[in-house]
Coordinates of C-alpha atoms in Angstrom, one line a residue:
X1142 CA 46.0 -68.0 12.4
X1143 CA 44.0 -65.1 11.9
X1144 CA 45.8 -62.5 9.8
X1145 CA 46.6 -58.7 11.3
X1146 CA 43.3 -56.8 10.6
X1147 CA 43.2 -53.0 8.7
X1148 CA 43.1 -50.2 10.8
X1149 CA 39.0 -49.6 10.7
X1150 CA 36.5 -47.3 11.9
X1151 CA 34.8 -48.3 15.0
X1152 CA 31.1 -47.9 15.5
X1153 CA 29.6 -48.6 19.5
X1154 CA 26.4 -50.4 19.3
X1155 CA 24.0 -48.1 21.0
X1156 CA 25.3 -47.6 24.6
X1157 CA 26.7 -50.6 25.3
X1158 CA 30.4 -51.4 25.3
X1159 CA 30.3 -53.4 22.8
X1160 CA 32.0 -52.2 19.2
X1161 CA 32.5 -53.7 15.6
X1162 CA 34.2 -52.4 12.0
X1163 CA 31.9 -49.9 10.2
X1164 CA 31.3 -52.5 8.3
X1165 CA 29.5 -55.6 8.6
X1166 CA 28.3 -58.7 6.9
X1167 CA 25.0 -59.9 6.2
X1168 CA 24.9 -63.6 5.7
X1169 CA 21.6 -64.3 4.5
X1170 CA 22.5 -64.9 0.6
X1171 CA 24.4 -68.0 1.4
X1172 CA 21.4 -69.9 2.0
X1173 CA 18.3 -67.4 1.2
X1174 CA 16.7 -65.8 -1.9
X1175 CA 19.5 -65.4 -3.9
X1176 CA 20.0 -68.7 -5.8
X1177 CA 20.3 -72.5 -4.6
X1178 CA 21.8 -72.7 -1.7
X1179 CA 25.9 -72.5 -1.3
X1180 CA 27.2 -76.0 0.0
X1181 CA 27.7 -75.7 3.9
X1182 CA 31.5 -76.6 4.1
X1183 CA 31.7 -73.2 1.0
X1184 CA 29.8 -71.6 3.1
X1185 CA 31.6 -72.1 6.5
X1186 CA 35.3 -71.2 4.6
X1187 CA 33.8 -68.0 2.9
X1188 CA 32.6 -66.7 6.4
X1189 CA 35.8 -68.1 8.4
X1190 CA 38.2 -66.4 5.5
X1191 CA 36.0 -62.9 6.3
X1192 CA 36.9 -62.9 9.8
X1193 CA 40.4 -63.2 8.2
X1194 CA 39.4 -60.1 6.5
X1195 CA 38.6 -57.9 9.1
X1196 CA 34.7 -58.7 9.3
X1197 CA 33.3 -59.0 13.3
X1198 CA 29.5 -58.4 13.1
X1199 CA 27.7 -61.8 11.5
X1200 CA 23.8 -60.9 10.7
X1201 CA 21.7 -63.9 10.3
X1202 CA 18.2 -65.0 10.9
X1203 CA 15.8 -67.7 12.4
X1204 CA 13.6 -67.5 8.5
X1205 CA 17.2 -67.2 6.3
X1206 CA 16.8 -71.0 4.8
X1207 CA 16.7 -72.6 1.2
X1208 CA 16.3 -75.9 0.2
X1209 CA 19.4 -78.1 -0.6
X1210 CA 19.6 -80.3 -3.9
X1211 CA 18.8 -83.3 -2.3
X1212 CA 15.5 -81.3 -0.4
X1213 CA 17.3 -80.9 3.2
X1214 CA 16.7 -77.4 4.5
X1215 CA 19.6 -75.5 4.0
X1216 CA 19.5 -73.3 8.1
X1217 CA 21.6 -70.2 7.7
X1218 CA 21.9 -70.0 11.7
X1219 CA 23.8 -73.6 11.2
X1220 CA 26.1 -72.1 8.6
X1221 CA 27.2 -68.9 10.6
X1222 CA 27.2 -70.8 13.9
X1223 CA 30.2 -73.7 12.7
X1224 CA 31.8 -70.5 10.8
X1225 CA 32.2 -68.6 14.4
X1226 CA 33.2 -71.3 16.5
X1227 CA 36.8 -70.8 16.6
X1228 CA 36.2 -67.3 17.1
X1229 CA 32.8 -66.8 18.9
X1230 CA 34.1 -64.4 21.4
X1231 CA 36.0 -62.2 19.2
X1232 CA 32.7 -61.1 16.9
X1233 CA 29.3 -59.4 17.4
X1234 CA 26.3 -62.9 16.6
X1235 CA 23.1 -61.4 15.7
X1236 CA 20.1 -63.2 14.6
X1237 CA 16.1 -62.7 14.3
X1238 CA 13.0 -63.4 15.6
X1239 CA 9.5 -63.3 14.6
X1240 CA 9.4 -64.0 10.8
X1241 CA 8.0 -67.7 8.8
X1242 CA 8.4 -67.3 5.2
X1243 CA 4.7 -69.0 3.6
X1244 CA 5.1 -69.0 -0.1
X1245 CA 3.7 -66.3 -1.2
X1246 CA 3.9 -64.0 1.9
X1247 CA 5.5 -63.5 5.1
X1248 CA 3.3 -64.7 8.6
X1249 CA 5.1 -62.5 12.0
X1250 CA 4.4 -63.9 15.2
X1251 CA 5.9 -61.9 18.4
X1252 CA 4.1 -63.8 21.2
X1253 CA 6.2 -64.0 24.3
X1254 CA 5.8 -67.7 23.8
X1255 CA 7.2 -67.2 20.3
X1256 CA 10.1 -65.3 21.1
X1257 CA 11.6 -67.5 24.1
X1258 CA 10.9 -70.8 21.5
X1259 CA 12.8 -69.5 19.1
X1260 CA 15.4 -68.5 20.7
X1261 CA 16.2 -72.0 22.2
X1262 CA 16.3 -72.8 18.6
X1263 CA 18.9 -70.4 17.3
X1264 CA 20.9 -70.6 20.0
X1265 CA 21.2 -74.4 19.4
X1266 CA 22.2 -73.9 15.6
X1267 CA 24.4 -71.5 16.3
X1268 CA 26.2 -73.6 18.6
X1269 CA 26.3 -70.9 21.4
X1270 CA 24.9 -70.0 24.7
X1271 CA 24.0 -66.3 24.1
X1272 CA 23.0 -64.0 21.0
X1273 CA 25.0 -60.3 21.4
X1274 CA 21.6 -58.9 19.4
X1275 CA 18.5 -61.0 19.1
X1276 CA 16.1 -58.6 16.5
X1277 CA 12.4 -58.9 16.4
X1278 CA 12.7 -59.4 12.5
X1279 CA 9.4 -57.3 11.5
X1280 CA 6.9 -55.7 13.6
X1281 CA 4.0 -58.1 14.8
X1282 CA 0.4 -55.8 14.9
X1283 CA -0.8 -58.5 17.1
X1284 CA 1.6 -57.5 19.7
X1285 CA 2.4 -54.3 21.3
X1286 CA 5.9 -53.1 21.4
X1287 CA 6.2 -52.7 25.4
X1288 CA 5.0 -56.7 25.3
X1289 CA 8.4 -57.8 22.9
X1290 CA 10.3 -55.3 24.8
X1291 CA 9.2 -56.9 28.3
X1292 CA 10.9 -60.0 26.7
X1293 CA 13.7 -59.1 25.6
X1294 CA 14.2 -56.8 29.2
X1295 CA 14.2 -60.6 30.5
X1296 CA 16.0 -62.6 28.1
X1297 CA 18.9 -59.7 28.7
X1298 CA 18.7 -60.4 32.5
X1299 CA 18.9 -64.1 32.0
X1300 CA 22.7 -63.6 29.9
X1301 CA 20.5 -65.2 27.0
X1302 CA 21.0 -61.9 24.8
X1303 CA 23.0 -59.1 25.4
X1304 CA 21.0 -56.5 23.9
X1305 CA 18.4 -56.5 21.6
X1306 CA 16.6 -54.7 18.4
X1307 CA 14.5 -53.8 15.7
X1308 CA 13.9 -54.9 12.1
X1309 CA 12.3 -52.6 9.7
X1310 CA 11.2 -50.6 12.8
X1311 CA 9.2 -46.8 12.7
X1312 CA 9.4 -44.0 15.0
X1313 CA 6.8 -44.7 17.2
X1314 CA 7.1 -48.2 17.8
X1315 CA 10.6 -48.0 18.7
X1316 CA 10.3 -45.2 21.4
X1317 CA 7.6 -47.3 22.9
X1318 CA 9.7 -50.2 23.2
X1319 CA 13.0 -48.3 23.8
X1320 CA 11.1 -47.0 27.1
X1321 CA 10.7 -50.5 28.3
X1322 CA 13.9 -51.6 27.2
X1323 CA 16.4 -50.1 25.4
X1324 CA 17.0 -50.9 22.0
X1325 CA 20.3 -50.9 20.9
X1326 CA 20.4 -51.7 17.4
X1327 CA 17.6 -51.1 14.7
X1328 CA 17.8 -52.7 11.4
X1329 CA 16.3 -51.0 8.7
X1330 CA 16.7 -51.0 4.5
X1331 CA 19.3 -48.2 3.2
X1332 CA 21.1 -47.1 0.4
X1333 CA 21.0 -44.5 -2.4
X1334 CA 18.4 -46.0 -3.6
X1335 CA 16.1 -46.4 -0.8
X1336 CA 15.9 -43.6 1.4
X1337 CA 12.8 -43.5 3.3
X1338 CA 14.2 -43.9 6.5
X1339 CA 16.3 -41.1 7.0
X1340 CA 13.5 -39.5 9.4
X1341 CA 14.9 -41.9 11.2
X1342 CA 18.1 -40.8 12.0
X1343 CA 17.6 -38.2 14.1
X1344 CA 15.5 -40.2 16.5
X1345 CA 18.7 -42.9 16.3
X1346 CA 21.1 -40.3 17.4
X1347 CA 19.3 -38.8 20.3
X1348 CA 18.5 -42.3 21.7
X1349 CA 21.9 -43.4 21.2
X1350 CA 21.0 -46.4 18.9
X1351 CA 22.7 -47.7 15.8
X1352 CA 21.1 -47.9 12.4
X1353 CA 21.9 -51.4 11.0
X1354 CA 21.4 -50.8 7.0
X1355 CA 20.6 -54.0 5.3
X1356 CA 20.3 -54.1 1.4
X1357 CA 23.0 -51.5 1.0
X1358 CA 23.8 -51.9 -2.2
X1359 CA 20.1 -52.5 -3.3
X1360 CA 20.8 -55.9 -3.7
X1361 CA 23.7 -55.8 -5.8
X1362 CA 22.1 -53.2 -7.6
X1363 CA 24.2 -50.4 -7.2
X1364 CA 27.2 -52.4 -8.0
X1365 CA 26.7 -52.2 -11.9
X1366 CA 27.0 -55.9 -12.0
X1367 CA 23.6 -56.7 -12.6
X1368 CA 22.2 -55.2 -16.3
X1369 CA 20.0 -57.8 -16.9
X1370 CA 17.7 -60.6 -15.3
X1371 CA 19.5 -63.2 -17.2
X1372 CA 22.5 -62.6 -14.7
X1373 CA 20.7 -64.1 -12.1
X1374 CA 20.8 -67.7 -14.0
X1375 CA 17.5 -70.0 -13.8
X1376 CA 16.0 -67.9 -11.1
X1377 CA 15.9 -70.4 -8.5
X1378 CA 14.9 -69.9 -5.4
X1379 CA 16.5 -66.4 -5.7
X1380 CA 14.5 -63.0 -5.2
X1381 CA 16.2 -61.1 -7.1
X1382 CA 15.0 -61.5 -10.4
X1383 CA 11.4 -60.1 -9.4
X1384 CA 13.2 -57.3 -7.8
X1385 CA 11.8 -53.7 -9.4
X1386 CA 15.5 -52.7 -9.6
X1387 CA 15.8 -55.2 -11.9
X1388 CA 12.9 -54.7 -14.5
X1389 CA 14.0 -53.0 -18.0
X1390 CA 12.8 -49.4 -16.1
X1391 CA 14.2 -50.2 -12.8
X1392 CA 18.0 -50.5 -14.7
X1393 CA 17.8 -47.5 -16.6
X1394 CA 17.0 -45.7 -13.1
X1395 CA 20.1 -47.4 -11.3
X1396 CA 22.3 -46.8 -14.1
X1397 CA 21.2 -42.9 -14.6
X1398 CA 22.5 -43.0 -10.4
X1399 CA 25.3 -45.1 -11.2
X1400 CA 26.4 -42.5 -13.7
X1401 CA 26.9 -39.9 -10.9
X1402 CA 28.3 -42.1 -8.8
X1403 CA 31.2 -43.8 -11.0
X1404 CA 32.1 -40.4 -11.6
X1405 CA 32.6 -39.5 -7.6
X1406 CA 33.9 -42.5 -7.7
X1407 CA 37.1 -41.9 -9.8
X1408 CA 38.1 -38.7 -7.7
X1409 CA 38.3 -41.5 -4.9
X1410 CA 39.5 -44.5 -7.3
X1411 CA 36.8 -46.0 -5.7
X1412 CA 34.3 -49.0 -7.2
X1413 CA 30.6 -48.0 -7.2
X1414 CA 29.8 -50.7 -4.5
X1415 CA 33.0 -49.0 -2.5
X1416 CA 31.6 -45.7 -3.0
X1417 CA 27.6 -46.4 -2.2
X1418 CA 29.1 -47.7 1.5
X1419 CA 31.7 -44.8 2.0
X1420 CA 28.2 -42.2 1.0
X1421 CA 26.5 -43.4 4.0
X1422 CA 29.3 -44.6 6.9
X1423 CA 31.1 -40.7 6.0
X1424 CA 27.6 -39.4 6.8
X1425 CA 26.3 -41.1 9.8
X1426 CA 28.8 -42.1 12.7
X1427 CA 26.0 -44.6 14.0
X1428 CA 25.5 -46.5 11.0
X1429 CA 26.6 -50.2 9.9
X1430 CA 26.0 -51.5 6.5
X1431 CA 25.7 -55.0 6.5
X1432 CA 26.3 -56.2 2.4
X1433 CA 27.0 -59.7 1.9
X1434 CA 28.3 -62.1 -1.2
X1435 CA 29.4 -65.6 -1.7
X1436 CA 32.6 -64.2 -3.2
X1437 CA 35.7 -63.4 -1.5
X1438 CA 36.8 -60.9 -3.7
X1439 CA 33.7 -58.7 -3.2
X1440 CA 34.0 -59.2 0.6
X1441 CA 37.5 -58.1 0.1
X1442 CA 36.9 -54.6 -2.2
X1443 CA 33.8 -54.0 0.4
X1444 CA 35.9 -54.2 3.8
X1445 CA 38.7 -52.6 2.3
X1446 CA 36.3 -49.9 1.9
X1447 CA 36.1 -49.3 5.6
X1448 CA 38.8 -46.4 5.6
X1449 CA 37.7 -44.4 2.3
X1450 CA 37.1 -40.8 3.2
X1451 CA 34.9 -38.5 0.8
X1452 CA 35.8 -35.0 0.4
X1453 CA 33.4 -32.4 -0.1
X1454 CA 29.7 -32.3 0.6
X1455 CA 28.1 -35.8 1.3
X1456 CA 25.2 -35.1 -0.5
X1457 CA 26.4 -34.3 -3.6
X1458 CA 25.9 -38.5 -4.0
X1459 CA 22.2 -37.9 -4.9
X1460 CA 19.7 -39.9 -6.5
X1461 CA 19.0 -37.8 -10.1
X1462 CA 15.4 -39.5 -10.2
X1463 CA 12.8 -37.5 -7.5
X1464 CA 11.9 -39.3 -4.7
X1465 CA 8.6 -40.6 -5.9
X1466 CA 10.5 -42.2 -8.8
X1467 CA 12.2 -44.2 -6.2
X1468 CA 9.5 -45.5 -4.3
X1469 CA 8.2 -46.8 -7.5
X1470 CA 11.1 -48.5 -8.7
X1471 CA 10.6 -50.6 -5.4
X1472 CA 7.3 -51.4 -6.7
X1473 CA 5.0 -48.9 -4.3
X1474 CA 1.9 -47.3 -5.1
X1475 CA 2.8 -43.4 -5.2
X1476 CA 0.6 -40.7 -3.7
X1477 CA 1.8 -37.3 -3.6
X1478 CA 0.3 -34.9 -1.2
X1479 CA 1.1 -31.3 -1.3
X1480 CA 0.9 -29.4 2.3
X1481 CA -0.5 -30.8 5.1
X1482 CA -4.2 -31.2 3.7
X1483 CA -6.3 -34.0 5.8
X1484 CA -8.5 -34.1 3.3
X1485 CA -5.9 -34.7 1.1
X1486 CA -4.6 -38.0 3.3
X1487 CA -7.8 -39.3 3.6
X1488 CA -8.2 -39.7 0.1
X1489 CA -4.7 -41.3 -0.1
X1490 CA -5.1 -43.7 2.0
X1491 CA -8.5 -44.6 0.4
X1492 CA -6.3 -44.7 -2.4
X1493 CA -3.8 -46.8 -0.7
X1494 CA -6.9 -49.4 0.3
X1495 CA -8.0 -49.8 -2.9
X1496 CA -4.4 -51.0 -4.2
X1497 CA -4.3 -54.5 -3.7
X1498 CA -0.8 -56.6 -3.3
X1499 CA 1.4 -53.6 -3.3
X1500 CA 2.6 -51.2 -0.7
X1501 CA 1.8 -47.4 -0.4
X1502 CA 4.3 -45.1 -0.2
X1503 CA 2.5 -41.4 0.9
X1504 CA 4.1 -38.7 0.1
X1505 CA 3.7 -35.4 1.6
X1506 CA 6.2 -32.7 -0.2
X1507 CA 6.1 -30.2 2.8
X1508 CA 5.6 -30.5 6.3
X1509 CA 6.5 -27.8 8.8
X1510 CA 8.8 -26.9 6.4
X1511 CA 11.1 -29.6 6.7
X1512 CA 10.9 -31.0 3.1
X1513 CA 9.6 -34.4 1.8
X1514 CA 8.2 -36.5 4.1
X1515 CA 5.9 -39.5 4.1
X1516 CA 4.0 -42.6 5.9
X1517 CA 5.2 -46.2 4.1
X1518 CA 4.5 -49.0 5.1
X1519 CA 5.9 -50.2 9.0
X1520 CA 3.3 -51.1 11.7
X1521 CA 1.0 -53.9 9.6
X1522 CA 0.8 -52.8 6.2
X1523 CA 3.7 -55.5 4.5
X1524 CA 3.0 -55.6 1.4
X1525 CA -1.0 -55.5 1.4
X1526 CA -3.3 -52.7 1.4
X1527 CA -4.9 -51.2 4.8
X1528 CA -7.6 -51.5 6.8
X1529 CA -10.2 -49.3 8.0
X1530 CA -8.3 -49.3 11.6
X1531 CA -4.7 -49.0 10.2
X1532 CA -6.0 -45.8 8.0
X1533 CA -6.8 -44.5 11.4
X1534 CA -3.7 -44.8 13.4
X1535 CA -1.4 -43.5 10.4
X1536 CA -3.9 -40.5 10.4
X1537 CA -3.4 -39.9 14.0
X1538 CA 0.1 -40.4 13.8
X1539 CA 0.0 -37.5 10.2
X1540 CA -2.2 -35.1 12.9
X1541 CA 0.6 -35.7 15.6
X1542 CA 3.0 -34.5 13.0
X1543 CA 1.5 -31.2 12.0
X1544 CA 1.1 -29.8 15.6

């Protein structure tokens, strides 16, 4: 019997009447880049026991797989969907589309044909007849954003989805495809430590969509838990290790943040993982973090999170390493632009070209006046440098922005 649930804040997924806790839980680690994967039966009483909890939004996704000790595919998507059975109307299912994991890089594919395949195939391991948010997992630059949106327009008429979304999404792609169909949900990277979205949420809160942060504790990061990369045991087939958060610098940095935190923390008797959630739900009433872990006790210290209150100016949570500091921790290539000089952002995105194997992060330190500013990587880059025809958009896009 499912046990009497907190008293929670309620966030409404875009405009639909659908609502969940402020918090969610992201399921991937159970069977994906963060160690071998956890046997299915642990795995299906760790998510049944979070329901218990209080938990009623279950992120998962079509790529989230490991390999099992005997070299069966361990399918995240089968883990989540025997978890919800028993309570598969009383909980928000989301999975993704659009995403095959190759090794050494990631390979998108958003054809139409794509999409409807794949969703036939999660729907059958998550033992359910409809999704309640299918995400196109990372943009496609094969595809235009009005084609995936067409899809998904018909998927939602067909009861196959009930609304749909946007991993690692950017401005302009998502008012194109919101203007087809309206996206409910996007899911993008946040926390203290990673930032670079926030132009985003304005555009969120006049279209009415919720911000789905995923990696909101910087991947255990920001929970002090991690100070070395012998935590992580032999390494295998988890991520984290290679992180940037986790090199000898990348510590030091999280600590000097964890410093101000734990301090904020103790007017709030709060844990730094309580107090990095409670930052960003007290100061955006359209966002969802999704952590995750594959122990109870964390899941229990995070949900009962939900309720904390922080006093006094949000912001004085604040990273005390500048903004380019933090795009290098995550392993990008800095350029700092002052002004709005074309010239300028030529040369940094030659720049950016000429840095093989690792993302850009361009930083302009004033624009209109509104502060820093940049163009990272969304629309193709992932993790490799430009092209010629890429420079050009994102420079059309920077003109559109000082007019």
């Amino acid at each position: 019997m499912r046990k009497e649930s907190r008293k929670m804040k309620r966030v409404r997924l875009g405009k639909t009447d659908m609502y969940v806790n402020a918090i969610g839980l992201g399921c991937m680690g159970l069977t994906h880049a963060s160690g071998l994967p956890t046997p299915k039966e642990e795995a299906v009483e760790i998510l049944r026991k979070a329901h218990d909890m209080g938990y009623d939004f279950y992120d998962t996704a079509e790529c989230y797989t490991g390999v099992n000790p005997d070299g069966s595919t361990a399918y995240n998507e089968e883990v989540v969907g025997e978890a919800v059975k028993p309570f598969r109307k009383d909980i928000i299912l989301c999975t993704k589309f659009g995403v095959k994991h190759m090794g050494d890089h990631l390979e998108f594919d958003s054809s139409p044909e794509t999409i409807r395949k794949s969703l036939e195939g999660s729907l059958k391991k998550l033992q359910t007849d409809y999704v309640d948010i299918y995400y196109q997992h990372r943009i496609d630059p094969k595809v235009e954003p009005e084609v995936v949106a067409g899809v998904m327009k018909e998927l939602i008429e067909k009861g196959k989805i009930k609304a749909w979304g946007i991993s690692e999404t950017n401005e302009e792609y998502l008012r194109r495809a919101h203007a087809v169909c309206p996206v409910t949900v996007i899911e993008n990277r946040y926390s203290m430590m990673a930032r670079w979205h926030e132009n985003l949420m304005p555009v969120c809160k006049e279209l009415g969509i919720t911000y789905v942060a995923f990696s909101p504790l910087a991947n255990g990061a920001l929970t002090g838990a991690y100070q070395s990369k012998k935590a992580f045991g032999s390494g295998e087939q988890d991520f984290r290790p290679d992180m940037p958060q986790y090199s000898e610098e990348g510590i030091k940095k999280t600590n000097e943040l964890l410093e101000v935190v734990s301090q904020i923390g103790e007017k709030h008797h709060a844990t730094n993982a309580q107090m990095s959630l409670a930052w960003m739900i007290n100061k955006y009433d359209f966002i969802i973090p999704i952590p995750g872990s594959r122990k109870l006790d964390n899941l229990v210290v995070i949900v009962d999170n939900n309720g904390l209150q922080i006093d006094g100016p949000i912001d004085e949570v604040n990273s005390p390493y500048p903004i380019g500091a933090k795009f290098e921790a995550f392993n990008f290539n800095v350029v700092e632009i002052d002004g709005h000089d074309f010239d300028q952002i030529a040369d940094a995105f030659k720049q950016a070209k000429e840095c093989k194997g690792k993302p850009t992060a361009i930083i302009m330190k004033t624009i209109k006046g509104k502060g820093v500013s940049f163009m990272e990587n969304q629309v193709s880059w992932h993790g490799s440098a430009p092209n010629d025809e890429q420079c050009k958009q994102a420079l059309e896009e920077l003109e559109k922005v000082g007019e």
